Coordinates of C-alpha atoms in Angstrom, one line a residue:
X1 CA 157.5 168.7 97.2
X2 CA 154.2 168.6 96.0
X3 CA 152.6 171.0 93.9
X4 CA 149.6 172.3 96.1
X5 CA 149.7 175.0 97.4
X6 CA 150.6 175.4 101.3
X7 CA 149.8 178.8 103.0
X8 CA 150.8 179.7 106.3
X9 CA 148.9 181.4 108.8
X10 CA 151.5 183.2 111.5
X11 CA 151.5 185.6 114.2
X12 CA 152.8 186.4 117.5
X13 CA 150.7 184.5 120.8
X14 CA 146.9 185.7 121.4
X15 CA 146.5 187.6 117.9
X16 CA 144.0 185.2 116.7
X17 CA 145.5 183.4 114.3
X18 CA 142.9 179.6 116.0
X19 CA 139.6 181.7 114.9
X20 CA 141.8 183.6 112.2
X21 CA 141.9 179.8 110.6
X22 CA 138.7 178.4 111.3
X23 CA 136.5 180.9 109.9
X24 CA 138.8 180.7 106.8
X25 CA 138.5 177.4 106.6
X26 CA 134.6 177.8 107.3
X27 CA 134.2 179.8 104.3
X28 CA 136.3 178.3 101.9
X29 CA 134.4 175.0 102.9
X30 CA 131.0 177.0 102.0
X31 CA 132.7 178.1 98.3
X32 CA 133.7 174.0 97.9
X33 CA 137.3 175.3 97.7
X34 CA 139.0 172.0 98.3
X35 CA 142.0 172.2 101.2
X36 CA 142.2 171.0 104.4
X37 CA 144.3 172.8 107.6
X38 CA 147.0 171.1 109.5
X39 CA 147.9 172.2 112.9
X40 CA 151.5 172.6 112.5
X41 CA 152.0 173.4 116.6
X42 CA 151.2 170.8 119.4
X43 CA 148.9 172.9 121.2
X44 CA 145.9 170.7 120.7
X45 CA 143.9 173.4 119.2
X46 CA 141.4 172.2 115.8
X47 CA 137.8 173.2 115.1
X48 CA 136.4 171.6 117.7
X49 CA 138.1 174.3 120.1
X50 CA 136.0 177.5 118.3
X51 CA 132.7 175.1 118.0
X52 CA 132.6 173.6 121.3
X53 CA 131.3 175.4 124.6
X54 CA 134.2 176.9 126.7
X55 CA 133.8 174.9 129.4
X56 CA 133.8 171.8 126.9
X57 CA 137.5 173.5 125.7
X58 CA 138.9 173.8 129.1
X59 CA 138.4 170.1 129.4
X60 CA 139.4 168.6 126.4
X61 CA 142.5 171.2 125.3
X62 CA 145.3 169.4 125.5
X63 CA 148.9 170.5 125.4
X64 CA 152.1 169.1 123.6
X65 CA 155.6 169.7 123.1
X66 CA 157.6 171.0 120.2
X67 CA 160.0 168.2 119.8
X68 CA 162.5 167.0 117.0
X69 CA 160.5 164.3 115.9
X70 CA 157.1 166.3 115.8
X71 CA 159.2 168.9 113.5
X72 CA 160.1 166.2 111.5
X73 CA 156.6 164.4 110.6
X74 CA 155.2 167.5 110.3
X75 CA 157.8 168.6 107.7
X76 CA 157.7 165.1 106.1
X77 CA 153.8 165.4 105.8
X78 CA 153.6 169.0 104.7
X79 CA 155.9 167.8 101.9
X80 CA 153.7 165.0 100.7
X81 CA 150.7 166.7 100.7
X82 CA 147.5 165.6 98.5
X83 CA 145.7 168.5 98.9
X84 CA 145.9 172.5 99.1
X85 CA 146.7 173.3 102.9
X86 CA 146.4 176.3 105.6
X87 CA 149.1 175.9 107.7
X88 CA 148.7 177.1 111.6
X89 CA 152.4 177.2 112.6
X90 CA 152.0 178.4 116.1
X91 CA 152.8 181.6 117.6
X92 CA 157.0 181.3 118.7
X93 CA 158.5 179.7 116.5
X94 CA 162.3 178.9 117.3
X95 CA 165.0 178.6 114.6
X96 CA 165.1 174.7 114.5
X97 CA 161.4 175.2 113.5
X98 CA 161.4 177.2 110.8
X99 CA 162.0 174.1 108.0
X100 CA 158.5 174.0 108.5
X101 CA 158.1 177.3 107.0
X102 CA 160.1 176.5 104.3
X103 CA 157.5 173.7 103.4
X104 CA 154.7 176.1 102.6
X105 CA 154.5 178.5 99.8
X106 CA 152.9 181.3 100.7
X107 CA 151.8 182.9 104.7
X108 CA 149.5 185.3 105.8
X109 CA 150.4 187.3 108.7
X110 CA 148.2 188.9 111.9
X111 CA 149.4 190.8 115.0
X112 CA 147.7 193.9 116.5
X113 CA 150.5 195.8 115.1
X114 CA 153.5 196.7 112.1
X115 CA 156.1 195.9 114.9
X116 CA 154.3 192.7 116.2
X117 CA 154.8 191.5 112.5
X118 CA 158.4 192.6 111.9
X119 CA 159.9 188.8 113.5
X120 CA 157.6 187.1 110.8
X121 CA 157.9 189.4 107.9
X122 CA 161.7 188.3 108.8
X123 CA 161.4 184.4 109.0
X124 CA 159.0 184.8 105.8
X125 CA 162.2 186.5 103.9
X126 CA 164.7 183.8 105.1
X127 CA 162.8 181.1 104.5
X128 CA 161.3 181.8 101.4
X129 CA 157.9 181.8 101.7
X130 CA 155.9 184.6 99.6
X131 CA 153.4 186.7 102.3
X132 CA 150.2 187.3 100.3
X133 CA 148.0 188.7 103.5
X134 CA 149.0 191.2 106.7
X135 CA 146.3 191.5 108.9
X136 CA 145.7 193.6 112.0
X137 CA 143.6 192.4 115.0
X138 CA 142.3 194.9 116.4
X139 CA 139.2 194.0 119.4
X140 CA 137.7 197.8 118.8
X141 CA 138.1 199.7 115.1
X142 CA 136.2 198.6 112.6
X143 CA 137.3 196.5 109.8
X144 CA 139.0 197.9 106.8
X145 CA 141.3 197.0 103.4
X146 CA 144.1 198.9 103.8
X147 CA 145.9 197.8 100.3
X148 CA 144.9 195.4 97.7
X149 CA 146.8 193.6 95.2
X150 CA 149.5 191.2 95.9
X151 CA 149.9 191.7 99.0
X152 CA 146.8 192.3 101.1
X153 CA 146.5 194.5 103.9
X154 CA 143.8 194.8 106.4
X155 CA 142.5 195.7 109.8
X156 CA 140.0 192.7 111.6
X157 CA 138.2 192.6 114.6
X158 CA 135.9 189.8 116.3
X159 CA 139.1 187.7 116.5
X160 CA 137.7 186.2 120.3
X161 CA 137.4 182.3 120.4
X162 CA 133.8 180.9 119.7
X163 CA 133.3 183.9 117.0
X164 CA 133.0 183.8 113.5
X165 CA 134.5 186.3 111.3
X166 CA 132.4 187.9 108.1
X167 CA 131.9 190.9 106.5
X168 CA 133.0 192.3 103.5
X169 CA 136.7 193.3 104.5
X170 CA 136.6 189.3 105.6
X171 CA 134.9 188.2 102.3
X172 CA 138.1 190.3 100.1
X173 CA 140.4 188.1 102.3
X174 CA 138.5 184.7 101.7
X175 CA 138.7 185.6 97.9
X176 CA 142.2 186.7 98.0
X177 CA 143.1 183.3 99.5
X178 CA 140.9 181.0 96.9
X179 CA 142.4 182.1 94.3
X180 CA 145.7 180.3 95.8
X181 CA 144.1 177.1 97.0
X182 CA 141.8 176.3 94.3
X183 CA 142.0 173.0 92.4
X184 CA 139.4 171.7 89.6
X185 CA 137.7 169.6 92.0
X186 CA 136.6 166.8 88.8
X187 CA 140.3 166.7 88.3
X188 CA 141.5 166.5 92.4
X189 CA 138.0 163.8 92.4
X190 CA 139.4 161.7 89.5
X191 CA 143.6 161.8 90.6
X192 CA 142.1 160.3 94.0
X193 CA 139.6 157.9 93.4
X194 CA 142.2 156.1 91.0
X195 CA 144.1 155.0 93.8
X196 CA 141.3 153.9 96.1
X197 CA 141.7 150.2 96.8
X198 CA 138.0 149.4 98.5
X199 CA 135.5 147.8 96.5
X200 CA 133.0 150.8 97.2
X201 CA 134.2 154.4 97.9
X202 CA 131.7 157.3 99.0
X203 CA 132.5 160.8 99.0
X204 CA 131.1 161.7 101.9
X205 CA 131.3 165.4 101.4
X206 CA 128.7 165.0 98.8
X207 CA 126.7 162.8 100.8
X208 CA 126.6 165.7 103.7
X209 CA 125.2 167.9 100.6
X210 CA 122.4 165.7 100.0
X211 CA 121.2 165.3 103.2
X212 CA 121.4 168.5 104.3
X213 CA 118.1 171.1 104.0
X214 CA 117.9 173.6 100.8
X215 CA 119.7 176.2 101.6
X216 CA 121.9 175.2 104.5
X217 CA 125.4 174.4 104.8
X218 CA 126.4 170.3 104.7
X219 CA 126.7 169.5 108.1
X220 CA 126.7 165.8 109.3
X221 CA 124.5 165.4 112.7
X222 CA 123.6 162.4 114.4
X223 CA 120.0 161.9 112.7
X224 CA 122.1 161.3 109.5
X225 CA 123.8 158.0 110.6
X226 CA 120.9 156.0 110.8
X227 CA 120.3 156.5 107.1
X228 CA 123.8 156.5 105.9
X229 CA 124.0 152.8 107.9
X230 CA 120.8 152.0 105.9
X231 CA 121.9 153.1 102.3
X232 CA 125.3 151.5 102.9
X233 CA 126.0 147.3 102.4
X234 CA 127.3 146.0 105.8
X235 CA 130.5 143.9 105.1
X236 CA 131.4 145.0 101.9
X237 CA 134.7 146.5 101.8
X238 CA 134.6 150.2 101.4
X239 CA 136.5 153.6 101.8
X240 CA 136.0 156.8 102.8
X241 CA 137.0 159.9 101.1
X242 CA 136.7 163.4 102.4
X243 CA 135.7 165.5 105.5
X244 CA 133.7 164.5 108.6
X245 CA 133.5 163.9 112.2
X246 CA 135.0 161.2 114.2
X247 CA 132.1 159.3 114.9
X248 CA 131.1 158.9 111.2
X249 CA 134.4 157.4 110.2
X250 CA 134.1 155.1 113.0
X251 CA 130.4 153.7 112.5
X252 CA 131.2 152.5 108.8
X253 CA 134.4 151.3 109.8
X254 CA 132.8 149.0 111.9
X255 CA 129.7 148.5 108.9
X256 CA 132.3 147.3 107.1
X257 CA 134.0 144.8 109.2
X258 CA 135.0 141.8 108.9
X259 CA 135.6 143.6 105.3
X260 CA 138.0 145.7 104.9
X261 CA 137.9 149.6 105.5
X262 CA 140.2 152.2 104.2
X263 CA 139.9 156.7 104.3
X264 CA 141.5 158.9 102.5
X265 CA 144.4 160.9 104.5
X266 CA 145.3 164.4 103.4
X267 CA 148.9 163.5 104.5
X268 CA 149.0 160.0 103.4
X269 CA 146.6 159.3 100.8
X270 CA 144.4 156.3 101.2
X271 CA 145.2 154.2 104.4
X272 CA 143.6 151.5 105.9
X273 CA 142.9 151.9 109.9
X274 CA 145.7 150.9 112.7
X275 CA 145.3 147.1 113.2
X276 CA 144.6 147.1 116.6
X277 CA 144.1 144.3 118.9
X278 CA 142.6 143.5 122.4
X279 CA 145.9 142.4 124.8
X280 CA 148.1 144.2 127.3
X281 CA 149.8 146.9 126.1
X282 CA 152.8 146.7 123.7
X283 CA 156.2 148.6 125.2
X284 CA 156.9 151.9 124.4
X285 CA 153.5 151.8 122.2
X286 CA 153.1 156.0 120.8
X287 CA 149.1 156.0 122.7
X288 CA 147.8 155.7 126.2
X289 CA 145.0 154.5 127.4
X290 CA 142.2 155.2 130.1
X291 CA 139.1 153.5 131.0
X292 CA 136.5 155.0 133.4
X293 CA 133.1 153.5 134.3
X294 CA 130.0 155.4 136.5
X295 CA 126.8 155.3 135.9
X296 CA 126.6 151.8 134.4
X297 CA 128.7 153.3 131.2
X298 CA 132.8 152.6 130.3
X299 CA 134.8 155.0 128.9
X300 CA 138.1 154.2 127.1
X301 CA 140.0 157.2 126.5
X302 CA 143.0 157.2 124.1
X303 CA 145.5 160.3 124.6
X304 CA 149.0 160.6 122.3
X305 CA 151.6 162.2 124.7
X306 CA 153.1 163.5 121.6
X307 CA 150.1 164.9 119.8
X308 CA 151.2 164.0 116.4
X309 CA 151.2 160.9 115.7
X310 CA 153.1 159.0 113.3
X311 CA 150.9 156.3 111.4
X312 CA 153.4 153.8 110.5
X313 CA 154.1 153.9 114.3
X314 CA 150.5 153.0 114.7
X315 CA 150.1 150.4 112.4
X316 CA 150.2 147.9 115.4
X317 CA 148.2 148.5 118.6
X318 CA 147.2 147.0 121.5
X319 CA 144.0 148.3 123.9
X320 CA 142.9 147.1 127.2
X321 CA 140.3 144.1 127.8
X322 CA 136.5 145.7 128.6
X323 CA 134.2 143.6 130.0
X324 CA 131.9 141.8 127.0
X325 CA 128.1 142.8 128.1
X326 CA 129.2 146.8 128.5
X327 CA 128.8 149.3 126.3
X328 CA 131.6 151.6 125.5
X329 CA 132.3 155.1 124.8
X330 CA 135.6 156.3 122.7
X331 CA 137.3 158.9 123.6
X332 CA 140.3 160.9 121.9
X333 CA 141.9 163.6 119.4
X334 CA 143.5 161.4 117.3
X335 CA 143.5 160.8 113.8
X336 CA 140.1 158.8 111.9
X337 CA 142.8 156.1 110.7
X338 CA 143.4 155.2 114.7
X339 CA 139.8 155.6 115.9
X340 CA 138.7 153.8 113.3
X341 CA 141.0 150.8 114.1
X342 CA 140.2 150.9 118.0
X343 CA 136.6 150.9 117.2
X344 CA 136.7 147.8 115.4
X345 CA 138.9 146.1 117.7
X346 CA 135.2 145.4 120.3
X347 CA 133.0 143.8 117.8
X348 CA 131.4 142.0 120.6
X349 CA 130.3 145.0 123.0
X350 CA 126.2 145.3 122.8
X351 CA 127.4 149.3 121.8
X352 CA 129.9 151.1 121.2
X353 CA 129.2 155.3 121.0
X354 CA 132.0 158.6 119.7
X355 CA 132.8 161.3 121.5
X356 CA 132.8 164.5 119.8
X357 CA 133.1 167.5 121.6
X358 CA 131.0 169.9 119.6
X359 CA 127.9 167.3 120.2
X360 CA 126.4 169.3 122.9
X361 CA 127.2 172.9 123.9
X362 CA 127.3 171.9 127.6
X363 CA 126.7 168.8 128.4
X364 CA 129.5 166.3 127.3
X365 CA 127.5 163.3 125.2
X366 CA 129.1 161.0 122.3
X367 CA 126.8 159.4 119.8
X368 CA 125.9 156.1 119.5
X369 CA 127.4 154.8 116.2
X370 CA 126.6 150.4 116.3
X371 CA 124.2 148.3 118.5
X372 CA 123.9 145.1 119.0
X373 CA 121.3 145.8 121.7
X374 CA 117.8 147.1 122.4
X375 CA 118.4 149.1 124.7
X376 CA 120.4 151.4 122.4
X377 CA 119.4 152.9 118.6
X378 CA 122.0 154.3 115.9
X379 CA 122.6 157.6 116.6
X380 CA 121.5 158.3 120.0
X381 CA 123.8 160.6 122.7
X382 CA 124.8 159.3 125.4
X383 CA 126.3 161.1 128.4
X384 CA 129.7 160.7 129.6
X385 CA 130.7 158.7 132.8
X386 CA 130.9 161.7 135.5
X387 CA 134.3 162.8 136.6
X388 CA 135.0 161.9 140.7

């Protein structure tokens, strides 16, 4: 198992354990605490569900199923970690579930009551796993520490989708919690970038922090792309190493091509993107896809019926024929190593744009990330084809 720290974030259904996570991992981002949170549970659920407009969620959520072989990549990734984790394990967990428990080392707990919390405090015990946090959701009292130490106690509220926790009671909890995840980031930096294999690899974490204004958070928007194209050499292999959104990934992906490409994967460590290639579809391939025109625009959609998908399963993958003179729109939750690869599979479309649901609060738009043609610039949104 590896040595970083894994911690768990559990609770019954509906105690808040989605925004619980995100505005953890929001302000552990803000301290540079390295980590990164995996969504143990196929319910589809990741930032993009507390930063996009409702509406936006209703659309996009998308449910899976816990099955054997999700249980198992997620315990088999868990175990291989490369960085610090927070763990979202899903709110029923059944007993054939629980060896993912036994992959993290520590949990913190949240239910609106002691009794609510009694099931976990249990599978925490048999499993192994050391509870540093109890939390109480509550939509009414006003937040309080109830015990410090060890074990933290405490009493939140705010815990409603779209809402960002804060406050002092929350800022005790973020600290209580650094102290487990943090690494020396020179020496996480340096263990990493040994084993990148591109000819040129960007942190892109540190990038966001340059271009972002004095005094605000990094935060990659669509303005930045046009510059980050520009500072980049097109062709010339590179890699990617640490957070950003979808469409980022994907327009130097296809900067880089013919060259190769590779990004640094929390579960796997540096990969290169799925080789995927335009042809009819291979049997029993782990990805569907969709396409959708209307309004002079095509839409190719890629869905995993499975949710988690298994990369060396994806390491060959075929996607549909568009016609040549269209421009295109990707579509899909799936991991930057497979959007990557369908993105440079149409190097001849005039342009090819993201879709990333926290673009636009209402309206659904992707961003433009390559154009071959004038009647498109780097960076611009584009609106999706409507829904008949």
């Amino acid at each position: 198992m590896s040595h970083f720290n894994a911690i768990l974030v559990g609770g019954p259904p509906h105690s808040g354990k989605s925004v619980l996570t995100y505005s953890l991992t929001t302000a552990l981002r803000k301290r540079r605490i390295e980590h990164y949170v995996v969504r143990a549970c196929p319910d589809g659920e990741g930032d993009w569900s507390n930063e996009a407009h409702p509406d936006t969620v209703k659309l996009v959520r998308q449910k899976g199923r816990f099955t054997s072989d999700f249980v198992g990549q997620v315990v088999r990734d868990l175990g291989r970690r490369h960085l610090p984790l927070l763990v979202d394990v899903g709110g029923k967990p059944q007993p054939d579930q629980e060896v993912i428990f036994v992959q993290c080392t520590h949990a913190v707990l949240i239910a609106r009551d002691e009794a609510a919390l009694d099931e976990w405090r249990a599978i925490a015990q048999r499993t192994g796993v050391s509870v540093i946090a109890e939390l109480f959701s509550d939509l009414e009292t006003e937040p309080a520490l109830l015990e410090t130490g060890n074990l933290l106690r405490a009493r939140l509220n705010g815990l409603e989708r779209g809402h960002m926790l804060e406050g002092p009671v929350f800022d005790v909890l973020v600290e209580h919690l650094a102290a487990y995840l943090w690494e020396p980031p020179a020496e996480l930096h340096r263990s990493h970038f040994a084993g990148a294999p591109a000819e040129l690899s960007v942190d892109i974490q540190e990038m966001a922090h340059h271009l972002a204004a004095a005094g605000e958070p990094a935060h990659w928007l669509p303005e930045h792309l046009a510059y980050v194209l520009s500072y980049l050499p097109s062709g010339v292999g590179v890699g990617l190493y640490g957070r950003g959104p979808n469409w980022l990934f994907a327009a130097l992906a296809v900067h880089a091509f013919p060259a190769d490409f590779h990004l640094f994967d929390v579960r796997l460590g540096w990969v290169a993107p799925s080789y995927v290639t335009v042809a009819p579809a291979l049997p029993a391939q782990p990805v569907v896809f969709t396409v959708t025109s209307g309004g002079g625009t095509i839409m190719l959609e890629v869905k995993a019926p499975d949710y988690y998908l298994d990369y060396a399963e994806c390491r060959q993958i075929t996607a549909p024929t568009l016609p040549r003179g269209s421009g295109i729109i990707l579509n899909g939750r799936v991991p930057h190593w497979l959007m990557t690869g369908i993105a440079r599979a149409y190097p001849a479309q005039p342009w090819i744009a993201v879709y990333q649901p926290q673009l636009s609060e209402r309206q659904r738009q992707a961003i433009v990330i390559v154009s071959r043609s004038a009647g498109r610039r780097v960076g611009e949104l584009v609106g999706l084809p409507q829904e008949k």
